[in-house]
């Protein structure tokens, strides 16, 4: 239901709030201004399409963990974490971390990096900017135009820049400047929504020798526009992600897909996190929703590691994505026999992992499971 809500907000700016009923049989939609007939008709159609797609995409569970003593009822609130001076909001969906929060993010990331290195992964440092043409090549801009975050360059025009300075001096907020595109124009870059696109770009036009696939790892900040769903540490505009990426022959990549499942399972065991690993699908743009969603869930190409809360919707802390030869074809990653390479990645959303750990075990490391305390 959270996903349906998120998608519906993108239909019109005039939607103020979407409230599903407790039994999920109806949805109340509150508008800022009276909606016109065409908008109501289009909403009706999209809601039907979304529910249809959900009904058709049956989800199966790969594993489930339940810990007896867990007191995990719902995600820890940002107010609680702010009161403890562990986070500070720097705007909607953007946070700074301090104290045990930053120690846990760093410790967790180091732990994950060491796991990747123990599997012989090569580590990379990627920028937070990604060229927009890479996002087009990877299919991201087509599939997720509603989540993309392109960046802007100033126009090289002294008059225009002077007039912008004047508007700013007068106290106008940049987001309210109507003639914004008089001052800035779309650049060739976007804020990167994930880590692995950089990796395919890095290896573009490579040939993988027989039995010589590649495992890589990197951590970076990622950016997604979540619209009105932005909130808490669950839906951030900027978040940190560590990814492991396997590229090469199908057998090599499938071996790592299984490894990634085992790594996710062991982490949840060690850290005593209530969770399920389930087949899932991406929040594709509304036009493409049905077919792609069913394809992904049907072939179990996307698996999501979901934290289970007693009194809140489950939350994805990691995902394992098997892309078959999709990126191999998009980025011309070839095998020795000329066929396109396969790829698979696992992404760990570090902010959500940390908030899940705090929600489950509290913020005092003395009360954490031993394996968890060891990583900070
Ligand atoms: P995805 O590529 O959509 O499967 O996302 C990979 C992981 O990134 C998810 O499992 C989350 O842990 C994390 N993630 C995705 N979107 C957000 C967000 N808006 N805020 C915080 N974490 C996110
Ligand atoms: Zn990825």
Coordinates of C-alpha atoms and ligand atoms in Angstrom, one line a residue:
X1 CA 0.0 0.0 0.0
X2 CA 2.9 2.4 0.7
X3 CA 4.1 1.8 -2.8
X4 CA 0.7 2.5 -4.3
X5 CA 0.4 5.7 -2.2
X6 CA 3.8 6.8 -3.4
X7 CA 3.0 6.3 -7.1
X8 CA -0.4 8.1 -6.9
X9 CA 1.2 11.3 -5.5
X10 CA 3.1 11.6 -8.8
X11 CA -0.2 11.9 -10.8
X12 CA -1.0 15.4 -9.9
X13 CA 0.5 18.3 -7.8
X14 CA -3.1 19.0 -6.6
X15 CA -3.2 15.8 -4.5
X16 CA -2.7 16.9 -0.9
X17 CA -3.0 13.6 1.0
X18 CA -3.8 9.9 0.3
X19 CA -5.3 7.9 3.1
X20 CA -6.0 4.2 2.6
X21 CA -8.7 2.7 4.8
X22 CA -7.6 0.2 7.5
X23 CA -8.9 -2.8 5.5
X24 CA -7.2 -1.4 2.3
X25 CA -10.6 -1.7 0.5
X26 CA -10.8 2.0 -0.2
X27 CA -8.6 5.1 -0.5
X28 CA -9.5 8.6 0.5
X29 CA -7.8 11.3 -1.6
X30 CA -7.7 14.9 -0.4
X31 CA -7.1 17.6 -3.0
X32 CA -5.6 21.1 -2.6
X33 CA -8.2 22.4 -5.1
X34 CA -11.4 20.9 -6.5
X35 CA -10.2 18.2 -9.0
X36 CA -11.5 18.4 -12.6
X37 CA -13.3 15.5 -14.2
X38 CA -10.3 14.3 -16.3
X39 CA -8.0 14.1 -13.3
X40 CA -10.6 12.0 -11.4
X41 CA -10.9 9.7 -14.4
X42 CA -7.2 9.3 -14.8
X43 CA -6.8 8.6 -11.0
X44 CA -9.5 6.0 -11.2
X45 CA -7.7 4.3 -14.1
X46 CA -4.2 4.4 -12.5
X47 CA -5.5 3.0 -9.1
X48 CA -7.2 0.1 -11.0
X49 CA -3.9 -0.6 -12.9
X50 CA -1.8 -0.5 -9.8
X51 CA -4.1 -2.8 -7.8
X52 CA -4.2 -5.2 -10.8
X53 CA -0.4 -5.3 -11.0
X54 CA -0.2 -6.0 -7.2
X55 CA -2.8 -8.8 -7.4
X56 CA -0.9 -10.5 -10.3
X57 CA 2.6 -10.3 -8.9
X58 CA 2.6 -13.1 -6.3
X59 CA 5.5 -12.7 -3.8
X60 CA 7.4 -15.7 -2.5
X61 CA 9.5 -15.8 0.7
X62 CA 13.1 -17.0 0.4
X63 CA 13.8 -16.9 4.2
X64 CA 12.3 -15.5 7.3
X65 CA 13.9 -14.8 10.8
X66 CA 12.0 -14.2 14.0
X67 CA 13.7 -13.4 17.3
X68 CA 11.7 -14.0 20.5
X69 CA 12.9 -11.1 22.5
X70 CA 12.6 -8.5 19.8
X71 CA 10.9 -5.3 21.0
X72 CA 10.7 -4.0 17.5
X73 CA 7.2 -2.4 17.2
X74 CA 7.9 0.4 14.7
X75 CA 10.8 2.4 13.3
X76 CA 12.5 4.6 15.9
X77 CA 11.2 8.2 15.4
X78 CA 13.4 11.0 14.1
X79 CA 12.2 13.1 17.1
X80 CA 13.7 10.5 19.5
X81 CA 17.0 10.4 17.6
X82 CA 17.1 14.2 17.4
X83 CA 16.4 14.6 21.1
X84 CA 19.4 12.3 21.7
X85 CA 21.5 14.5 19.4
X86 CA 22.2 11.5 17.1
X87 CA 20.7 13.1 14.0
X88 CA 19.8 16.6 12.8
X89 CA 17.4 17.3 10.0
X90 CA 19.0 19.5 7.3
X91 CA 15.8 19.8 5.2
X92 CA 13.2 17.3 4.0
X93 CA 14.7 13.8 3.7
X94 CA 18.3 15.1 4.4
X95 CA 20.0 14.3 7.7
X96 CA 23.4 14.7 9.5
X97 CA 24.4 11.9 11.8
X98 CA 26.5 12.1 15.0
X99 CA 27.5 10.0 18.0
X100 CA 26.6 6.3 18.0
X101 CA 24.6 6.8 14.7
X102 CA 27.8 7.8 12.8
X103 CA 29.8 5.1 14.6
X104 CA 27.2 2.5 13.5
X105 CA 27.1 3.7 9.9
X106 CA 30.9 3.6 9.7
X107 CA 31.2 0.3 11.5
X108 CA 28.5 -1.4 9.4
X109 CA 30.0 -0.1 6.2
X110 CA 33.5 -1.3 7.2
X111 CA 32.0 -4.7 8.2
X112 CA 30.3 -5.0 4.8
X113 CA 33.4 -3.9 2.9
X114 CA 35.4 -6.5 4.7
X115 CA 32.9 -9.2 3.7
X116 CA 33.2 -8.1 0.1
X117 CA 37.0 -8.0 0.3
X118 CA 37.1 -11.5 1.8
X119 CA 35.3 -12.7 -1.4
X120 CA 38.1 -11.1 -3.5
X121 CA 36.1 -8.0 -4.5
X122 CA 37.9 -4.9 -5.9
X123 CA 36.9 -1.7 -4.2
X124 CA 36.1 1.5 -6.1
X125 CA 35.4 5.1 -5.2
X126 CA 32.7 6.5 -7.3
X127 CA 31.4 10.1 -7.5
X128 CA 28.0 11.1 -6.3
X129 CA 27.3 12.7 -9.7
X130 CA 26.5 10.4 -12.6
X131 CA 26.3 11.5 -16.2
X132 CA 22.7 11.8 -17.3
X133 CA 23.6 9.8 -20.5
X134 CA 24.6 6.9 -18.2
X135 CA 21.2 7.1 -16.6
X136 CA 19.6 7.0 -20.0
X137 CA 21.8 4.1 -21.1
X138 CA 21.0 2.1 -18.0
X139 CA 17.2 2.7 -18.5
X140 CA 16.9 4.6 -15.2
X141 CA 15.6 7.8 -16.6
X142 CA 13.0 6.0 -18.7
X143 CA 11.8 3.7 -15.8
X144 CA 12.1 6.2 -12.9
X145 CA 11.7 9.7 -14.3
X146 CA 9.7 10.6 -11.2
X147 CA 12.6 9.8 -8.9
X148 CA 15.4 11.4 -10.9
X149 CA 17.4 14.3 -9.5
X150 CA 19.1 16.2 -12.5
X151 CA 21.4 19.0 -11.5
X152 CA 21.7 22.5 -13.0
X153 CA 24.5 24.7 -14.3
X154 CA 24.4 28.5 -14.1
X155 CA 23.9 30.3 -17.4
X156 CA 27.1 32.2 -18.3
X157 CA 25.4 35.6 -18.5
X158 CA 26.4 38.4 -16.2
X159 CA 23.1 40.2 -16.5
X160 CA 21.1 37.1 -15.7
X161 CA 23.3 36.3 -12.7
X162 CA 23.0 39.9 -11.4
X163 CA 19.3 39.7 -11.5
X164 CA 19.4 36.3 -9.6
X165 CA 21.6 38.0 -6.9
X166 CA 19.0 40.7 -6.7
X167 CA 16.1 38.2 -6.2
X168 CA 18.1 36.4 -3.5
X169 CA 18.8 39.7 -1.7
X170 CA 15.1 40.3 -1.7
X171 CA 14.6 37.1 0.1
X172 CA 13.0 35.0 -2.7
X173 CA 13.5 31.2 -2.2
X174 CA 15.2 29.5 -5.1
X175 CA 12.3 27.0 -5.4
X176 CA 9.9 29.9 -5.8
X177 CA 11.8 31.8 -8.6
X178 CA 9.5 31.4 -11.5
X179 CA 12.0 32.2 -14.2
X180 CA 14.6 29.9 -12.7
X181 CA 15.5 28.5 -16.1
X182 CA 16.6 32.0 -17.1
X183 CA 19.4 31.6 -14.6
X184 CA 20.2 27.9 -14.7
X185 CA 19.9 25.2 -17.3
X186 CA 20.0 21.4 -17.0
X187 CA 23.5 20.1 -16.9
X188 CA 24.9 16.8 -18.2
X189 CA 24.8 15.3 -14.7
X190 CA 22.4 14.0 -12.2
X191 CA 22.7 13.0 -8.5
X192 CA 23.4 9.3 -8.6
X193 CA 20.4 7.1 -7.6
X194 CA 22.4 3.9 -7.0
X195 CA 26.0 2.7 -7.0
X196 CA 26.1 0.0 -9.7
X197 CA 25.5 2.3 -12.8
X198 CA 29.0 3.7 -12.2
X199 CA 30.4 0.2 -12.2
X200 CA 28.9 -0.8 -15.5
X201 CA 30.1 2.5 -16.9
X202 CA 33.6 1.8 -15.6
X203 CA 33.7 -1.6 -17.4
X204 CA 31.9 -0.4 -20.5
X205 CA 33.2 -2.2 -23.7
X206 CA 35.2 -4.7 -21.5
X207 CA 35.5 -8.4 -22.3
X208 CA 35.5 -10.8 -19.4
X209 CA 37.9 -13.8 -20.0
X210 CA 36.6 -17.3 -19.6
X211 CA 36.0 -18.1 -15.8
X212 CA 37.1 -14.6 -14.9
X213 CA 34.1 -12.7 -13.7
X214 CA 34.4 -9.6 -11.5
X215 CA 33.1 -8.8 -8.1
X216 CA 33.3 -5.1 -7.1
X217 CA 32.2 -3.0 -4.1
X218 CA 31.7 0.7 -3.4
X219 CA 29.8 2.9 -1.0
X220 CA 28.4 6.3 -1.9
X221 CA 25.5 8.7 -1.2
X222 CA 22.5 8.1 -3.4
X223 CA 19.6 10.4 -4.2
X224 CA 16.0 9.8 -5.1
X225 CA 13.1 12.2 -5.2
X226 CA 10.4 10.5 -3.1
X227 CA 7.9 13.3 -3.4
X228 CA 5.2 13.5 -0.7
X229 CA 6.3 10.1 0.6
X230 CA 9.6 11.6 1.9
X231 CA 9.7 11.1 5.6
X232 CA 11.6 9.8 8.6
X233 CA 14.7 7.8 8.0
X234 CA 12.7 5.4 5.9
X235 CA 12.2 7.6 2.8
X236 CA 15.2 9.9 2.5
X237 CA 16.1 12.1 -0.4
X238 CA 19.8 11.4 0.3
X239 CA 21.0 8.1 1.7
X240 CA 24.1 6.0 1.9
X241 CA 24.4 2.7 0.1
X242 CA 27.1 0.0 0.0
X243 CA 26.8 -2.3 -3.0
X244 CA 28.5 -5.5 -4.1
X245 CA 28.3 -6.1 -7.9
X246 CA 29.0 -9.3 -9.7
X247 CA 29.6 -9.3 -13.5
X248 CA 30.5 -12.2 -15.8
X249 CA 29.2 -15.5 -17.0
X250 CA 25.7 -16.6 -15.8
X251 CA 27.1 -19.3 -13.5
X252 CA 29.5 -16.9 -11.9
X253 CA 26.8 -14.3 -11.3
X254 CA 24.3 -16.8 -10.1
X255 CA 26.9 -18.1 -7.6
X256 CA 27.2 -14.6 -6.2
X257 CA 23.4 -14.1 -6.2
X258 CA 23.3 -17.1 -3.8
X259 CA 26.2 -15.8 -1.8
X260 CA 24.4 -12.4 -1.4
X261 CA 21.3 -14.3 -0.1
X262 CA 23.6 -16.1 2.4
X263 CA 25.3 -12.9 3.5
X264 CA 21.9 -11.1 4.1
X265 CA 20.8 -14.2 6.1
X266 CA 23.9 -14.3 8.2
X267 CA 23.8 -10.5 8.9
X268 CA 20.2 -10.8 10.1
X269 CA 21.1 -13.8 12.3
X270 CA 24.2 -12.1 13.8
X271 CA 22.3 -8.8 14.4
X272 CA 19.1 -10.5 15.5
X273 CA 16.8 -8.6 13.1
X274 CA 13.3 -9.8 12.4
X275 CA 13.0 -10.0 8.7
X276 CA 11.9 -11.7 5.5
X277 CA 13.7 -12.0 2.1
X278 CA 10.9 -11.8 -0.5
X279 CA 10.6 -11.5 -4.2
X280 CA 9.7 -7.9 -5.1
X281 CA 9.5 -5.4 -8.0
X282 CA 10.7 -1.9 -8.5
X283 CA 8.4 1.2 -8.3
X284 CA 8.4 1.6 -12.1
X285 CA 6.9 4.7 -13.6
X286 CA 3.2 4.3 -13.8
X287 CA 3.0 3.6 -17.6
X288 CA 5.3 0.6 -17.4
X289 CA 4.1 -0.7 -14.1
X290 CA 2.2 -3.9 -15.0
X291 CA 4.4 -5.7 -17.4
X292 CA 7.8 -5.0 -15.7
X293 CA 6.5 -5.7 -12.2
X294 CA 5.1 -9.0 -13.2
X295 CA 8.3 -9.9 -15.1
X296 CA 10.5 -9.1 -12.1
X297 CA 8.5 -10.9 -9.5
X298 CA 7.7 -13.8 -11.8
X299 CA 11.4 -14.6 -12.4
X300 CA 12.4 -13.6 -8.8
X301 CA 14.9 -11.1 -10.4
X302 CA 14.5 -8.7 -7.4
X303 CA 14.6 -9.9 -3.8
X304 CA 14.0 -7.5 -1.0
X305 CA 15.2 -7.9 2.6
X306 CA 12.3 -6.5 4.7
X307 CA 12.4 -5.7 8.4
X308 CA 9.3 -6.8 10.1
X309 CA 7.7 -4.4 12.6
X310 CA 4.8 -5.4 14.9
X311 CA 2.9 -2.1 14.4
X312 CA 4.2 -0.6 11.1
X313 CA 4.6 -1.6 7.5
X314 CA 7.7 -3.6 6.7
X315 CA 10.8 -1.8 5.4
X316 CA 13.3 -2.8 2.8
X317 CA 16.9 -2.6 4.1
X318 CA 18.6 -4.4 1.2
X319 CA 17.8 -5.7 -2.2
X320 CA 19.4 -8.3 -4.4
X321 CA 18.9 -7.6 -8.1
X322 CA 19.7 -10.1 -10.9
X323 CA 19.7 -8.2 -14.1
X324 CA 20.4 -11.2 -16.5
X325 CA 22.2 -9.7 -19.6
X326 CA 20.3 -6.3 -19.4
X327 CA 23.3 -4.2 -18.3
X328 CA 25.7 -6.4 -20.3
X329 CA 23.8 -5.3 -23.4
X330 CA 23.4 -1.7 -22.4
X331 CA 27.1 -1.2 -21.6
X332 CA 28.6 -3.7 -24.0
X333 CA 30.0 -5.9 -21.3
X334 CA 31.0 -9.0 -23.3
X335 CA 32.0 -12.5 -22.4
X336 CA 34.9 -14.4 -24.2
X337 CA 32.2 -16.0 -26.5
X338 CA 30.8 -12.7 -27.6
X339 CA 27.6 -13.0 -25.5
X340 CA 26.6 -10.2 -23.2
X341 CA 27.7 -10.6 -19.6
X342 CA 25.2 -11.1 -16.8
X343 CA 25.2 -9.0 -13.6
X344 CA 23.7 -9.0 -10.1
X345 CA 24.0 -6.6 -7.2
X346 CA 23.2 -6.4 -3.6
X347 CA 22.5 -2.9 -2.1
X348 CA 22.6 -2.2 1.6
X349 CA 20.8 1.0 2.5
X350 CA 23.0 2.0 5.5
X351 CA 20.6 4.6 6.9
X352 CA 17.7 2.1 7.0
X353 CA 20.0 -0.7 8.5
X354 CA 21.0 1.7 11.3
X355 CA 17.5 2.8 12.0
X356 CA 16.4 -0.8 12.1
X357 CA 19.2 -1.7 14.5
X358 CA 18.2 1.2 16.8
X359 CA 14.5 0.3 16.5
X360 CA 15.3 -3.3 17.4
X361 CA 18.0 -3.1 20.1
X362 CA 17.9 0.6 21.3
X363 CA 20.7 3.1 21.1
X364 CA 22.9 1.7 23.9
X365 CA 25.5 -0.7 22.4
X366 CA 25.9 -2.4 25.8
X367 CA 22.4 -3.9 25.2
X368 CA 23.2 -5.1 21.6
X369 CA 24.0 -8.7 20.5
X370 CA 27.7 -9.4 20.7
X371 CA 28.2 -9.7 17.0
X372 CA 26.7 -6.3 16.5
X373 CA 28.7 -4.6 19.2
X374 CA 31.9 -6.0 17.6
X375 CA 31.4 -3.9 14.4
X376 CA 31.4 -0.5 16.0
Ligands
LIG1 P1 16.6 -0.3 -4.5 O1 17.7 0.0 -5.5 O2 15.3 0.5 -4.7 O3 16.3 -1.7 -4.4 O4 17.1 0.2 -3.1 C1 18.2 -0.4 -2.5 C2 18.2 -0.1 -1.0 O5 18.4 1.3 -0.8 C3 16.9 -0.3 -0.3 O6 16.8 -1.7 0.2 C4 17.0 0.6 0.9 O7 17.8 0.1 1.9 C5 17.8 1.8 0.3 N1 16.8 2.9 -0.1 C6 16.2 3.0 -1.3 N2 15.5 4.2 -1.3 C7 15.7 4.8 -0.1 C8 15.2 6.0 0.4 N3 14.4 6.8 -0.2 N4 15.6 6.3 1.7 C9 16.5 5.5 2.4 N5 16.9 4.3 1.9 C10 16.6 4.0 0.6
LIG2 ZN1 22.7 -2.1 -8.0

